[in-house]
Amino acid sequence: GAPVYAVADATVSSRAPDQNAPGERETVQLRYPGNPLDYLIDHTNLTSVPSAIQVGARVTRGQVMGAVGPIGFGSAARA
């Protein structure tokens, strides 16, 4: 899939299996600083997430967070 980039400097709040495809895809939550409140954004459906993307790690604008995972559920044919 296409690379997914951090849109601004942020801190990794969580990294977990994607609920729709655990074991295949991941969800990474980033905390983007705001004024007066921070923004928590979930980046879902990620594959190939680098090992450096761990809770508490800092990411910088433009840093690759992974790749877009496949669309859809399962491999069954669809009409």
Tab-separated table of N, CA, C and O in Angstrom:
chain	number	residue	atom	x	y	z
A	1	GLY	N	0.811	-1.189	0.000
A	1	GLY	CA	0.000	0.000	0.000
A	1	GLY	C	0.856	1.255	0.000
A	1	GLY	O	2.069	1.227	0.190
A	2	ALA	N	0.211	2.366	-0.200
A	2	ALA	CA	0.867	3.672	-0.208
A	2	ALA	C	1.357	4.019	1.196
A	2	ALA	O	0.743	3.625	2.190
A	3	PRO	N	2.449	4.762	1.302
A	3	PRO	CA	2.938	5.156	2.627
A	3	PRO	C	1.963	6.112	3.319
A	3	PRO	O	1.271	6.891	2.675
A	4	VAL	N	1.939	6.021	4.649
A	4	VAL	CA	1.144	6.919	5.483
A	4	VAL	C	2.131	7.757	6.284
A	4	VAL	O	3.023	7.213	6.940
A	5	TYR	N	1.981	9.079	6.234
A	5	TYR	CA	2.911	9.998	6.868
A	5	TYR	C	2.263	10.715	8.044
A	5	TYR	O	1.068	11.008	8.011
A	6	ALA	N	3.070	11.052	9.052
A	6	ALA	CA	2.597	11.922	10.131
A	6	ALA	C	2.413	13.317	9.544
A	6	ALA	O	3.276	13.805	8.814
A	7	VAL	N	1.291	13.954	9.836
A	7	VAL	CA	1.001	15.264	9.263
A	7	VAL	C	1.624	16.404	10.054
A	7	VAL	O	1.692	17.532	9.575
A	8	ALA	N	2.092	16.105	11.272
A	8	ALA	CA	2.731	17.108	12.130
A	8	ALA	C	3.534	16.362	13.186
A	8	ALA	O	3.394	15.147	13.347
A	9	ASP	N	4.373	17.087	13.916
A	9	ASP	CA	5.091	16.484	15.032
A	9	ASP	C	4.075	15.996	16.060
A	9	ASP	O	3.087	16.682	16.339
A	10	ALA	N	4.303	14.804	16.612
A	10	ALA	CA	3.341	14.211	17.544
A	10	ALA	C	4.045	13.184	18.425
A	10	ALA	O	5.223	12.880	18.235
A	11	THR	N	3.282	12.632	19.358
A	11	THR	CA	3.746	11.562	20.245
A	11	THR	C	2.826	10.362	20.060
A	11	THR	O	1.600	10.524	19.986
A	12	VAL	N	3.401	9.166	20.002
A	12	VAL	CA	2.607	7.944	19.863
A	12	VAL	C	1.909	7.665	21.191
A	12	VAL	O	2.555	7.493	22.222
A	13	SER	N	0.578	7.642	21.172
A	13	SER	CA	-0.215	7.370	22.377
A	13	SER	C	-0.522	5.893	22.535
A	13	SER	O	-0.612	5.388	23.645
A	14	SER	N	-0.737	5.205	21.397
A	14	SER	CA	-0.993	3.766	21.464
A	14	SER	C	-0.669	3.134	20.117
A	14	SER	O	-0.663	3.796	19.082
A	15	ARG	N	-0.397	1.839	20.177
A	15	ARG	CA	-0.186	1.012	18.989
A	15	ARG	C	-0.808	-0.338	19.315
A	15	ARG	O	-0.447	-0.971	20.312
A	16	ALA	N	-1.764	-0.760	18.481
A	16	ALA	CA	-2.499	-1.990	18.787
A	16	ALA	C	-2.947	-2.654	17.492
A	16	ALA	O	-3.022	-2.008	16.447
A	17	PRO	N	-3.296	-3.947	17.572
A	17	PRO	CA	-3.859	-4.602	16.393
A	17	PRO	C	-5.140	-3.896	15.959
A	17	PRO	O	-5.927	-3.449	16.794
A	18	ASP	N	-5.351	-3.785	14.661
A	18	ASP	CA	-6.585	-3.216	14.124
A	18	ASP	C	-7.720	-4.176	14.461
A	18	ASP	O	-7.621	-5.377	14.211
A	19	GLN	N	-8.818	-3.682	15.016
A	19	GLN	CA	-9.934	-4.540	15.434
A	19	GLN	C	-10.557	-5.291	14.270
A	19	GLN	O	-11.133	-6.361	14.461
A	20	ASN	N	-10.461	-4.745	13.066
A	20	ASN	CA	-11.068	-5.393	11.905
A	20	ASN	C	-10.194	-6.485	11.305
A	20	ASN	O	-10.691	-7.309	10.543
A	21	ALA	N	-8.913	-6.483	11.613
A	21	ALA	CA	-8.008	-7.484	11.044
A	21	ALA	C	-6.791	-7.662	11.940
A	21	ALA	O	-5.665	-7.372	11.550
A	22	PRO	N	-6.989	-8.117	13.192
A	22	PRO	CA	-5.847	-8.310	14.079
A	22	PRO	C	-4.864	-9.308	13.476
A	22	PRO	O	-5.264	-10.281	12.869
A	23	GLY	N	-3.589	-9.029	13.627
A	23	GLY	CA	-2.561	-9.893	13.065
A	23	GLY	C	-2.162	-9.494	11.659
A	23	GLY	O	-1.106	-9.868	11.184
A	24	GLU	N	-3.004	-8.729	10.982
A	24	GLU	CA	-2.700	-8.266	9.621
A	24	GLU	C	-2.444	-6.767	9.576
A	24	GLU	O	-1.587	-6.314	8.847
A	25	ARG	N	-3.237	-6.015	10.346
A	25	ARG	CA	-3.148	-4.557	10.306
A	25	ARG	C	-3.080	-4.013	11.721
A	25	ARG	O	-3.425	-4.694	12.681
A	26	GLU	N	-2.635	-2.753	11.823
A	26	GLU	CA	-2.498	-2.113	13.129
A	26	GLU	C	-3.167	-0.742	13.133
A	26	GLU	O	-3.392	-0.141	12.086
A	27	THR	N	-3.440	-0.271	14.344
A	27	THR	CA	-3.922	1.082	14.580
A	27	THR	C	-2.883	1.804	15.420
A	27	THR	O	-2.427	1.274	16.431
A	28	VAL	N	-2.509	2.997	14.994
A	28	VAL	CA	-1.572	3.833	15.748
A	28	VAL	C	-2.297	5.124	16.093
A	28	VAL	O	-2.857	5.785	15.206
A	29	GLN	N	-2.314	5.469	17.377
A	29	GLN	CA	-2.924	6.718	17.814
A	29	GLN	C	-1.811	7.717	18.106
A	29	GLN	O	-0.878	7.414	18.852
A	30	LEU	N	-1.925	8.904	17.500
A	30	LEU	CA	-0.953	9.964	17.735
A	30	LEU	C	-1.599	11.106	18.491
A	30	LEU	O	-2.771	11.423	18.278
A	31	ARG	N	-0.811	11.707	19.380
A	31	ARG	CA	-1.246	12.901	20.122
A	31	ARG	C	-0.550	14.101	19.485
A	31	ARG	O	0.665	14.253	19.590
A	32	TYR	N	-1.362	14.911	18.807
A	32	TYR	CA	-0.857	16.124	18.181
A	32	TYR	C	-1.078	17.292	19.134
A	32	TYR	O	-2.190	17.469	19.640
A	33	PRO	N	-0.035	18.094	19.397
A	33	PRO	CA	-0.218	19.211	20.329
A	33	PRO	C	-1.154	20.264	19.751
A	33	PRO	O	-1.112	20.564	18.555
A	34	GLY	N	-2.017	20.769	20.606
A	34	GLY	CA	-2.952	21.820	20.216
A	34	GLY	C	-2.995	22.889	21.283
A	34	GLY	O	-2.369	22.778	22.330
A	35	ASN	N	-3.761	23.927	21.029
A	35	ASN	CA	-3.879	25.012	21.997
A	35	ASN	C	-5.352	25.398	22.073
A	35	ASN	O	-5.888	25.890	21.093
A	36	PRO	N	-6.036	25.159	23.160
A	36	PRO	CA	-5.515	24.735	24.457
A	36	PRO	C	-5.463	23.219	24.655
A	36	PRO	O	-4.875	22.746	25.619
A	37	LEU	N	-6.097	22.439	23.781
A	37	LEU	CA	-6.159	20.996	23.983
A	37	LEU	C	-5.408	20.261	22.886
A	37	LEU	O	-5.345	20.710	21.744
A	38	ASP	N	-4.859	19.080	23.236
A	38	ASP	CA	-4.208	18.227	22.249
A	38	ASP	C	-5.264	17.472	21.446
A	38	ASP	O	-6.406	17.317	21.870
A	39	TYR	N	-4.860	16.981	20.276
A	39	TYR	CA	-5.725	16.177	19.414
A	39	TYR	C	-5.229	14.744	19.405
A	39	TYR	O	-4.039	14.508	19.201
A	40	LEU	N	-6.121	13.789	19.644
A	40	LEU	CA	-5.797	12.371	19.524
A	40	LEU	C	-6.407	11.869	18.225
A	40	LEU	O	-7.616	11.940	18.027
A	41	ILE	N	-5.563	11.378	17.335
A	41	ILE	CA	-6.014	10.915	16.032
A	41	ILE	C	-5.611	9.460	15.856
A	41	ILE	O	-4.438	9.104	16.030
A	42	ASP	N	-6.587	8.611	15.520
A	42	ASP	CA	-6.318	7.199	15.230
A	42	ASP	C	-6.000	7.041	13.753
A	42	ASP	O	-6.758	7.500	12.893
A	43	HIS	N	-4.901	6.397	13.471
A	43	HIS	CA	-4.513	6.045	12.108
A	43	HIS	C	-4.697	4.536	12.010
A	43	HIS	O	-3.943	3.773	12.613
A	44	THR	N	-5.725	4.098	11.281
A	44	THR	CA	-6.099	2.688	11.247
A	44	THR	C	-5.732	2.052	9.912
A	44	THR	O	-5.335	2.728	8.975
A	45	ASN	N	-5.884	0.735	9.845
A	45	ASN	CA	-5.668	-0.040	8.627
A	45	ASN	C	-4.227	0.069	8.133
A	45	ASN	O	-3.959	0.140	6.945
A	46	LEU	N	-3.269	0.092	9.069
A	46	LEU	CA	-1.854	0.220	8.710
A	46	LEU	C	-1.170	-1.143	8.645
A	46	LEU	O	-1.439	-2.025	9.457
A	47	THR	N	-0.277	-1.285	7.690
A	47	THR	CA	0.626	-2.433	7.626
A	47	THR	C	2.047	-1.888	7.625
A	47	THR	O	2.261	-0.679	7.462
A	48	SER	N	3.010	-2.764	7.825
A	48	SER	CA	4.432	-2.394	7.769
A	48	SER	C	4.774	-1.217	8.676
A	48	SER	O	5.544	-0.325	8.306
A	49	VAL	N	4.208	-1.201	9.898
A	49	VAL	CA	4.507	-0.135	10.854
A	49	VAL	C	5.941	-0.333	11.362
A	49	VAL	O	6.279	-1.412	11.850
A	50	PRO	N	6.803	0.682	11.253
A	50	PRO	CA	8.188	0.537	11.707
A	50	PRO	C	8.269	0.245	13.206
A	50	PRO	O	7.437	0.707	13.990
A	51	SER	N	9.284	-0.505	13.605
A	51	SER	CA	9.446	-0.859	15.022
A	51	SER	C	9.676	0.367	15.901
A	51	SER	O	9.390	0.332	17.096
A	52	ALA	N	10.142	1.471	15.333
A	52	ALA	CA	10.374	2.697	16.107
A	52	ALA	C	9.070	3.366	16.538
A	52	ALA	O	9.067	4.209	17.443
A	53	ILE	N	7.951	2.989	15.922
A	53	ILE	CA	6.650	3.568	16.280
A	53	ILE	C	6.129	2.797	17.490
A	53	ILE	O	5.427	1.803	17.370
A	54	GLN	N	6.512	3.262	18.673
A	54	GLN	CA	6.127	2.649	19.944
A	54	GLN	C	5.532	3.713	20.849
A	54	GLN	O	5.812	4.906	20.684
A	55	VAL	N	4.735	3.297	21.831
A	55	VAL	CA	4.109	4.236	22.767
A	55	VAL	C	5.188	5.108	23.406
A	55	VAL	O	6.217	4.616	23.870
A	56	GLY	N	4.946	6.412	23.373
A	56	GLY	CA	5.868	7.386	23.953
A	56	GLY	C	6.880	7.937	22.963
A	56	GLY	O	7.517	8.956	23.233
A	57	ALA	N	7.028	7.300	21.804
A	57	ALA	CA	7.993	7.765	20.808
A	57	ALA	C	7.493	9.057	20.164
A	57	ALA	O	6.295	9.277	20.034
A	58	ARG	N	8.427	9.899	19.766
A	58	ARG	CA	8.092	11.119	19.037
A	58	ARG	C	8.173	10.840	17.546
A	58	ARG	O	9.074	10.152	17.097
A	59	VAL	N	7.203	11.346	16.807
A	59	VAL	CA	7.265	11.283	15.352
A	59	VAL	C	7.323	12.714	14.840
A	59	VAL	O	6.840	13.643	15.489
A	60	THR	N	7.932	12.880	13.682
A	60	THR	CA	8.057	14.204	13.104
A	60	THR	C	7.230	14.291	11.834
A	60	THR	O	6.936	13.282	11.185
A	61	ARG	N	6.843	15.497	11.495
A	61	ARG	CA	6.064	15.723	10.281
A	61	ARG	C	6.763	15.076	9.091
A	61	ARG	O	7.964	15.253	8.891
A	62	GLY	N	6.010	14.284	8.331
A	62	GLY	CA	6.550	13.618	7.156
A	62	GLY	C	7.144	12.243	7.421
A	62	GLY	O	7.497	11.543	6.482
A	63	GLN	N	7.239	11.841	8.679
A	63	GLN	CA	7.780	10.515	9.010
A	63	GLN	C	6.800	9.427	8.587
A	63	GLN	O	5.594	9.544	8.805
A	64	VAL	N	7.311	8.367	7.981
A	64	VAL	CA	6.466	7.246	7.568
A	64	VAL	C	6.020	6.468	8.796
A	64	VAL	O	6.839	6.065	9.623
A	65	MET	N	4.700	6.258	8.914
A	65	MET	CA	4.129	5.521	10.038
A	65	MET	C	3.722	4.110	9.646
A	65	MET	O	3.330	3.319	10.494
A	66	GLY	N	3.773	3.807	8.366
A	66	GLY	CA	3.367	2.500	7.869
A	66	GLY	C	2.843	2.652	6.454
A	66	GLY	O	3.111	3.651	5.783
A	67	ALA	N	2.098	1.644	6.030
A	67	ALA	CA	1.507	1.662	4.699
A	67	ALA	C	0.017	1.386	4.810
A	67	ALA	O	-0.440	0.747	5.763
A	68	VAL	N	-0.735	1.865	3.830
A	68	VAL	CA	-2.177	1.617	3.793
A	68	VAL	C	-2.402	0.124	3.592
A	68	VAL	O	-1.834	-0.486	2.694
A	69	GLY	N	-3.219	-0.470	4.453
A	69	GLY	CA	-3.524	-1.891	4.359
A	69	GLY	C	-4.566	-2.168	3.296
A	69	GLY	O	-5.161	-1.254	2.717
A	70	PRO	N	-4.824	-3.448	3.042
A	70	PRO	CA	-5.820	-3.816	2.038
A	70	PRO	C	-7.223	-3.387	2.466
A	70	PRO	O	-7.515	-3.283	3.646
A	71	ILE	N	-8.055	-3.156	1.490
A	71	ILE	CA	-9.439	-2.749	1.737
A	71	ILE	C	-10.320	-3.990	1.709
A	71	ILE	O	-10.125	-4.891	0.903
A	72	GLY	N	-11.301	-4.044	2.596
A	72	GLY	CA	-12.262	-5.146	2.588
A	72	GLY	C	-11.955	-6.159	3.676
A	72	GLY	O	-10.960	-6.081	4.368
A	73	PHE	N	-12.849	-7.115	3.806
A	73	PHE	CA	-12.751	-8.129	4.852
A	73	PHE	C	-12.701	-9.503	4.198
A	73	PHE	O	-13.593	-9.879	3.463
A	74	GLY	N	-11.647	-10.241	4.461
A	74	GLY	CA	-11.554	-11.594	3.958
A	74	GLY	C	-11.231	-11.656	2.481
A	74	GLY	O	-11.044	-10.656	1.814
A	75	SER	N	-11.181	-12.873	1.976
A	75	SER	CA	-10.818	-13.064	0.574
A	75	SER	C	-11.946	-13.650	-0.246
A	75	SER	O	-11.737	-14.036	-1.396
A	76	ALA	N	-13.150	-13.766	0.309
A	76	ALA	CA	-14.271	-14.342	-0.429
A	76	ALA	C	-14.674	-13.446	-1.586
A	76	ALA	O	-14.576	-12.229	-1.505
A	77	ALA	N	-15.124	-14.072	-2.669
A	77	ALA	CA	-15.582	-13.310	-3.830
A	77	ALA	C	-16.833	-12.517	-3.467
A	77	ALA	O	-17.644	-12.950	-2.658
A	78	ARG	N	-16.966	-11.363	-4.081
A	78	ARG	CA	-18.119	-10.513	-3.828
A	78	ARG	C	-18.876	-10.312	-5.133
A	78	ARG	O	-18.287	-10.160	-6.196
A	79	ALA	N	-20.203	-10.258	-5.039
A	79	ALA	CA	-21.037	-10.050	-6.233
A	79	ALA	C	-21.180	-8.579	-6.519
A	79	ALA	O	-21.078	-7.750	-5.696
